[in-house]
Amino acid sequence: MPERQTLRQTAKALGVIETEDSPSIAAEISGRIVKITVDEGAKVTRGDVMVELDNRQQQLELASSEAQLRRFQVLADNQERKYGRLQALARSQSVSNETLQDAAAQLRTYETEVDIATQQLALSRLQLTRTKILSPLDAQVSARHRSVGDYVNPGTTLLDLVATDRLRARLYLPERHAALVKQGQPVELFSPASQQRIQGTVIGTNPAVAGASRVVAVLVGFSNSAGWMPGASVDATIVLDERSNVLVVPKLSIASRHGAQVVFVEEGGVAEERQIDTGWQEGQWVQVLSGLDEEDRVIVDGTYQISDKSTVTVVAEQAP
């Protein structure tokens, strides 16, 4: 008999696994490498020191900036006390306004110098921190480009990192399916490299169709519970649409007669031909839009060997 099922319209796609984060770590200042704590394949966590540069120059600049700040702070403090005494004398008219104004101007100059020295000290401290190159995220080292003793300049690439806990699949889907792909649709992923299946969801699509191949790139996010690696190939099944409680019959029960799709229904030992309209197909099941009722006894086996009004014997009914 026909039965009610949930059918899914799906599309197959091939693709590749890629990471959301794969930064190239470069030097921010010039210097000679004195230490490298990681090698290719090493795991790092956010904040780990991976490379150290010679910091003697930065240490000297920091000490100089601290001394400069102390110097101007002393001058500013002394000038502030002097200006306070002159203000007291000005109230008794013991000093001229010109002398008081000159003292105030000198105080402002020293205060400005203190501000400049404070900023210079902050910059010196920042430059010192840049002699240690830290990991910006939890990741693995995919490549090491320099060695201890190398002199590097700002922008010189030292290491490449790849985050393996935040992966996504880039799938390539035929353009005829592009309009049916929506964010949030479920996707089943399979990677031959691990022989495991993972459930993901569509997180976006590329708005352009690739030239000669006529495919659309679809991005699928997933939790990397199987330890997949970036660059591995992946097979995917995208659920484009889903319909529940639809009437279906086995694909084997459908025959073609006179350009139409028909099934045969058993009534009192006689096969009655019924023309049907079909919809989706999933596996062995085909949706029936019209032409059948749930109570009809549909003949499954031997459909192509019988005709309308043939005598039939019911051997067994297909289990639902």
PDB file of C-alpha atoms in Angstrom, residues 3-183:
ATOM      1  CA  GLU A   3       2.392   5.137   2.785  1.00  0.00           C
ATOM      2  CA  ARG A   4       3.161   8.506   4.331  1.00  0.00           C
ATOM      3  CA  GLN A   5       6.780   9.575   4.680  1.00  0.00           C
ATOM      4  CA  THR A   6       9.025  12.599   4.925  1.00  0.00           C
ATOM      5  CA  LEU A   7      10.946  13.168   1.701  1.00  0.00           C
ATOM      6  CA  ARG A   8      13.981  15.349   1.218  1.00  0.00           C
ATOM      7  CA  GLN A   9      15.140  16.973  -1.962  1.00  0.00           C
ATOM      8  CA  THR A  10      18.912  16.665  -1.937  1.00  0.00           C
ATOM      9  CA  ALA A  11      21.890  17.586  -4.087  1.00  0.00           C
ATOM     10  CA  LYS A  12      25.322  16.000  -4.195  1.00  0.00           C
ATOM     11  CA  ALA A  13      28.456  18.132  -4.186  1.00  0.00           C
ATOM     12  CA  LEU A  14      32.212  17.769  -3.988  1.00  0.00           C
ATOM     13  CA  GLY A  15      34.515  20.126  -2.198  1.00  0.00           C
ATOM     14  CA  VAL A  16      37.493  20.706   0.041  1.00  0.00           C
ATOM     15  CA  ILE A  17      37.938  21.349   3.741  1.00  0.00           C
ATOM     16  CA  GLU A  18      39.437  24.690   4.664  1.00  0.00           C
ATOM     17  CA  THR A  19      40.123  26.594   7.842  1.00  0.00           C
ATOM     18  CA  GLU A  20      38.468  29.827   8.891  1.00  0.00           C
ATOM     19  CA  ASP A  21      41.770  31.070  10.355  1.00  0.00           C
ATOM     20  CA  SER A  22      45.193  30.556   8.771  1.00  0.00           C
ATOM     21  CA  PRO A  23      47.320  33.590   9.637  1.00  0.00           C
ATOM     22  CA  SER A  24      50.886  34.186   8.507  1.00  0.00           C
ATOM     23  CA  ILE A  25      52.878  35.451  11.473  1.00  0.00           C
ATOM     24  CA  ALA A  26      55.328  38.222  10.593  1.00  0.00           C
ATOM     25  CA  ALA A  27      57.850  40.317  12.491  1.00  0.00           C
ATOM     26  CA  GLU A  28      56.680  43.793  13.509  1.00  0.00           C
ATOM     27  CA  ILE A  29      60.152  45.185  14.154  1.00  0.00           C
ATOM     28  CA  SER A  30      63.681  44.573  12.908  1.00  0.00           C
ATOM     29  CA  GLY A  31      65.967  42.253  14.811  1.00  0.00           C
ATOM     30  CA  ARG A  32      67.913  39.027  14.931  1.00  0.00           C
ATOM     31  CA  ILE A  33      66.110  35.834  15.909  1.00  0.00           C
ATOM     32  CA  VAL A  34      67.560  34.419  19.121  1.00  0.00           C
ATOM     33  CA  LYS A  35      64.985  31.714  19.853  1.00  0.00           C
ATOM     34  CA  ILE A  36      62.265  29.712  18.096  1.00  0.00           C
ATOM     35  CA  THR A  37      60.157  27.577  20.419  1.00  0.00           C
ATOM     36  CA  VAL A  38      57.971  25.780  17.831  1.00  0.00           C
ATOM     37  CA  ASP A  39      58.427  23.743  14.701  1.00  0.00           C
ATOM     38  CA  GLU A  40      56.175  22.585  11.890  1.00  0.00           C
ATOM     39  CA  GLY A  41      53.255  20.555  13.225  1.00  0.00           C
ATOM     40  CA  ALA A  42      53.489  21.934  16.765  1.00  0.00           C
ATOM     41  CA  LYS A  43      50.308  22.876  18.578  1.00  0.00           C
ATOM     42  CA  VAL A  44      50.140  26.335  20.112  1.00  0.00           C
ATOM     43  CA  THR A  45      47.616  28.111  22.252  1.00  0.00           C
ATOM     44  CA  ARG A  46      46.719  31.773  22.230  1.00  0.00           C
ATOM     45  CA  GLY A  47      49.486  33.791  23.896  1.00  0.00           C
ATOM     46  CA  ASP A  48      52.271  31.209  23.548  1.00  0.00           C
ATOM     47  CA  VAL A  49      55.714  32.674  22.756  1.00  0.00           C
ATOM     48  CA  MET A  50      56.805  31.214  19.412  1.00  0.00           C
ATOM     49  CA  VAL A  51      59.759  33.399  18.366  1.00  0.00           C
ATOM     50  CA  GLU A  52      62.052  35.757  20.302  1.00  0.00           C
ATOM     51  CA  LEU A  53      64.182  38.542  18.797  1.00  0.00           C
ATOM     52  CA  ASP A  54      67.299  40.132  20.297  1.00  0.00           C
ATOM     53  CA  ASN A  55      65.820  42.774  22.625  1.00  0.00           C
ATOM     54  CA  ARG A  56      68.966  44.558  23.865  1.00  0.00           C
ATOM     55  CA  GLN A  57      68.276  47.683  21.829  1.00  0.00           C
ATOM     56  CA  GLN A  58      64.678  47.813  23.032  1.00  0.00           C
ATOM     57  CA  GLN A  59      65.804  47.376  26.646  1.00  0.00           C
ATOM     58  CA  LEU A  60      68.190  50.351  26.275  1.00  0.00           C
ATOM     59  CA  GLU A  61      65.493  52.480  24.641  1.00  0.00           C
ATOM     60  CA  LEU A  62      63.101  51.605  27.455  1.00  0.00           C
ATOM     61  CA  ALA A  63      65.643  52.609  30.094  1.00  0.00           C
ATOM     62  CA  SER A  64      66.309  55.873  28.226  1.00  0.00           C
ATOM     63  CA  SER A  65      62.571  56.633  28.019  1.00  0.00           C
ATOM     64  CA  GLU A  66      62.128  55.965  31.741  1.00  0.00           C
ATOM     65  CA  ALA A  67      65.028  58.291  32.574  1.00  0.00           C
ATOM     66  CA  GLN A  68      63.693  61.005  30.267  1.00  0.00           C
ATOM     67  CA  LEU A  69      60.279  60.820  31.913  1.00  0.00           C
ATOM     68  CA  ARG A  70      61.809  61.061  35.393  1.00  0.00           C
ATOM     69  CA  ARG A  71      63.854  64.086  34.321  1.00  0.00           C
ATOM     70  CA  PHE A  72      60.883  66.046  32.996  1.00  0.00           C
ATOM     71  CA  GLN A  73      58.724  64.981  35.920  1.00  0.00           C
ATOM     72  CA  VAL A  74      61.313  66.469  38.333  1.00  0.00           C
ATOM     73  CA  LEU A  75      61.515  69.688  36.285  1.00  0.00           C
ATOM     74  CA  ALA A  76      57.733  69.947  36.194  1.00  0.00           C
ATOM     75  CA  ASP A  77      57.426  69.336  39.941  1.00  0.00           C
ATOM     76  CA  ASN A  78      60.069  71.964  40.733  1.00  0.00           C
ATOM     77  CA  GLN A  79      58.464  74.457  38.390  1.00  0.00           C
ATOM     78  CA  GLU A  80      55.046  73.819  39.932  1.00  0.00           C
ATOM     79  CA  ARG A  81      56.420  74.618  43.405  1.00  0.00           C
ATOM     80  CA  LYS A  82      58.160  77.714  42.041  1.00  0.00           C
ATOM     81  CA  TYR A  83      54.968  78.865  40.376  1.00  0.00           C
ATOM     82  CA  GLY A  84      53.085  78.347  43.643  1.00  0.00           C
ATOM     83  CA  ARG A  85      55.528  80.561  45.523  1.00  0.00           C
ATOM     84  CA  LEU A  86      55.313  83.254  42.846  1.00  0.00           C
ATOM     85  CA  GLN A  87      51.517  83.196  43.052  1.00  0.00           C
ATOM     86  CA  ALA A  88      51.737  83.862  46.796  1.00  0.00           C
ATOM     87  CA  LEU A  89      54.146  86.718  46.210  1.00  0.00           C
ATOM     88  CA  ALA A  90      51.955  88.125  43.421  1.00  0.00           C
ATOM     89  CA  ARG A  91      49.073  88.443  45.851  1.00  0.00           C
ATOM     90  CA  SER A  92      51.223  90.796  47.943  1.00  0.00           C
ATOM     91  CA  GLN A  93      52.446  92.474  44.751  1.00  0.00           C
ATOM     92  CA  SER A  94      56.032  91.385  45.457  1.00  0.00           C
ATOM     93  CA  VAL A  95      56.540  90.097  41.880  1.00  0.00           C
ATOM     94  CA  SER A  96      55.407  91.394  38.534  1.00  0.00           C
ATOM     95  CA  ASN A  97      52.666  89.801  36.444  1.00  0.00           C
ATOM     96  CA  GLU A  98      55.218  89.271  33.692  1.00  0.00           C
ATOM     97  CA  THR A  99      57.380  87.106  35.998  1.00  0.00           C
ATOM     98  CA  LEU A 100      54.294  85.114  37.052  1.00  0.00           C
ATOM     99  CA  GLN A 101      53.213  84.579  33.448  1.00  0.00           C
ATOM    100  CA  ASP A 102      56.717  83.434  32.446  1.00  0.00           C
ATOM    101  CA  ALA A 103      56.671  80.874  35.299  1.00  0.00           C
ATOM    102  CA  ALA A 104      53.239  79.620  34.217  1.00  0.00           C
ATOM    103  CA  ALA A 105      54.411  79.249  30.618  1.00  0.00           C
ATOM    104  CA  GLN A 106      57.500  77.318  31.738  1.00  0.00           C
ATOM    105  CA  LEU A 107      55.306  75.013  33.845  1.00  0.00           C
ATOM    106  CA  ARG A 108      53.073  74.277  30.846  1.00  0.00           C
ATOM    107  CA  THR A 109      56.172  73.517  28.765  1.00  0.00           C
ATOM    108  CA  TYR A 110      57.442  70.997  31.318  1.00  0.00           C
ATOM    109  CA  GLU A 111      53.991  69.429  31.628  1.00  0.00           C
ATOM    110  CA  THR A 112      53.931  69.000  27.841  1.00  0.00           C
ATOM    111  CA  GLU A 113      57.363  67.403  27.973  1.00  0.00           C
ATOM    112  CA  VAL A 114      56.071  64.996  30.643  1.00  0.00           C
ATOM    113  CA  ASP A 115      53.180  64.010  28.334  1.00  0.00           C
ATOM    114  CA  ILE A 116      55.551  63.442  25.417  1.00  0.00           C
ATOM    115  CA  ALA A 117      57.929  61.412  27.563  1.00  0.00           C
ATOM    116  CA  THR A 118      55.023  59.329  28.863  1.00  0.00           C
ATOM    117  CA  GLN A 119      53.971  58.482  25.310  1.00  0.00           C
ATOM    118  CA  GLN A 120      57.556  57.688  24.364  1.00  0.00           C
ATOM    119  CA  LEU A 121      57.797  55.340  27.356  1.00  0.00           C
ATOM    120  CA  ALA A 122      54.614  53.578  26.271  1.00  0.00           C
ATOM    121  CA  LEU A 123      56.038  53.189  22.749  1.00  0.00           C
ATOM    122  CA  SER A 124      59.325  51.808  24.139  1.00  0.00           C
ATOM    123  CA  ARG A 125      57.417  49.251  26.197  1.00  0.00           C
ATOM    124  CA  LEU A 126      55.378  48.287  23.133  1.00  0.00           C
ATOM    125  CA  GLN A 127      58.512  47.832  21.038  1.00  0.00           C
ATOM    126  CA  LEU A 128      59.955  45.601  23.730  1.00  0.00           C
ATOM    127  CA  THR A 129      56.862  43.377  23.712  1.00  0.00           C
ATOM    128  CA  ARG A 130      57.229  43.051  19.929  1.00  0.00           C
ATOM    129  CA  THR A 131      60.523  41.226  20.378  1.00  0.00           C
ATOM    130  CA  LYS A 132      58.415  38.245  21.478  1.00  0.00           C
ATOM    131  CA  ILE A 133      56.087  36.917  18.791  1.00  0.00           C
ATOM    132  CA  LEU A 134      52.999  35.336  20.352  1.00  0.00           C
ATOM    133  CA  SER A 135      50.379  33.031  18.904  1.00  0.00           C
ATOM    134  CA  PRO A 136      47.160  34.989  18.231  1.00  0.00           C
ATOM    135  CA  LEU A 137      44.962  31.866  18.497  1.00  0.00           C
ATOM    136  CA  ASP A 138      44.841  28.166  19.264  1.00  0.00           C
ATOM    137  CA  ALA A 139      46.312  26.510  16.190  1.00  0.00           C
ATOM    138  CA  GLN A 140      49.005  24.331  14.681  1.00  0.00           C
ATOM    139  CA  VAL A 141      52.178  25.470  12.930  1.00  0.00           C
ATOM    140  CA  SER A 142      51.851  24.607   9.245  1.00  0.00           C
ATOM    141  CA  ALA A 143      55.193  26.094   8.126  1.00  0.00           C
ATOM    142  CA  ARG A 144      58.356  27.637   9.616  1.00  0.00           C
ATOM    143  CA  HIS A 145      60.184  30.075   7.344  1.00  0.00           C
ATOM    144  CA  ARG A 146      63.129  31.342   9.448  1.00  0.00           C
ATOM    145  CA  SER A 147      65.878  29.997  11.688  1.00  0.00           C
ATOM    146  CA  VAL A 148      67.724  31.190  14.771  1.00  0.00           C
ATOM    147  CA  GLY A 149      70.320  33.765  13.734  1.00  0.00           C
ATOM    148  CA  ASP A 150      68.319  35.185  10.825  1.00  0.00           C
ATOM    149  CA  TYR A 151      67.949  38.960  10.747  1.00  0.00           C
ATOM    150  CA  VAL A 152      64.388  39.975   9.947  1.00  0.00           C
ATOM    151  CA  ASN A 153      62.655  43.210   9.038  1.00  0.00           C
ATOM    152  CA  PRO A 154      59.065  44.323   9.683  1.00  0.00           C
ATOM    153  CA  GLY A 155      56.746  42.223   7.546  1.00  0.00           C
ATOM    154  CA  THR A 156      59.092  39.235   7.251  1.00  0.00           C
ATOM    155  CA  THR A 157      56.988  36.060   7.505  1.00  0.00           C
ATOM    156  CA  LEU A 158      58.192  33.798  10.289  1.00  0.00           C
ATOM    157  CA  LEU A 159      55.513  31.140  10.686  1.00  0.00           C
ATOM    158  CA  ASP A 160      52.230  30.009   9.153  1.00  0.00           C
ATOM    159  CA  LEU A 161      49.480  28.847  11.471  1.00  0.00           C
ATOM    160  CA  VAL A 162      46.292  26.930  10.809  1.00  0.00           C
ATOM    161  CA  ALA A 163      43.372  26.601  13.214  1.00  0.00           C
ATOM    162  CA  THR A 164      42.000  23.055  12.999  1.00  0.00           C
ATOM    163  CA  ASP A 165      39.133  23.508  15.441  1.00  0.00           C
ATOM    164  CA  ARG A 166      37.302  26.032  13.255  1.00  0.00           C
ATOM    165  CA  LEU A 167      36.926  24.401   9.855  1.00  0.00           C
ATOM    166  CA  ARG A 168      34.437  24.708   7.046  1.00  0.00           C
ATOM    167  CA  ALA A 169      33.777  22.918   3.806  1.00  0.00           C
ATOM    168  CA  ARG A 170      33.824  24.747   0.483  1.00  0.00           C
ATOM    169  CA  LEU A 171      31.486  22.818  -1.814  1.00  0.00           C
ATOM    170  CA  TYR A 172      30.987  23.252  -5.538  1.00  0.00           C
ATOM    171  CA  LEU A 173      27.349  22.840  -6.534  1.00  0.00           C
ATOM    172  CA  PRO A 174      25.905  22.885 -10.076  1.00  0.00           C
ATOM    173  CA  GLU A 175      24.338  26.272 -10.799  1.00  0.00           C
ATOM    174  CA  ARG A 176      20.872  24.750 -11.339  1.00  0.00           C
ATOM    175  CA  HIS A 177      20.695  24.157  -7.582  1.00  0.00           C
ATOM    176  CA  ALA A 178      22.055  27.558  -6.536  1.00  0.00           C
ATOM    177  CA  ALA A 179      18.669  29.230  -6.096  1.00  0.00           C
ATOM    178  CA  LEU A 180      17.554  26.441  -3.750  1.00  0.00           C
ATOM    179  CA  VAL A 181      20.487  26.769  -1.338  1.00  0.00           C
ATOM    180  CA  LYS A 182      19.648  28.743   1.801  1.00  0.00           C
ATOM    181  CA  GLN A 183      21.595  29.596   4.905  1.00  0.00           C
TER     182      GLN A 183
END
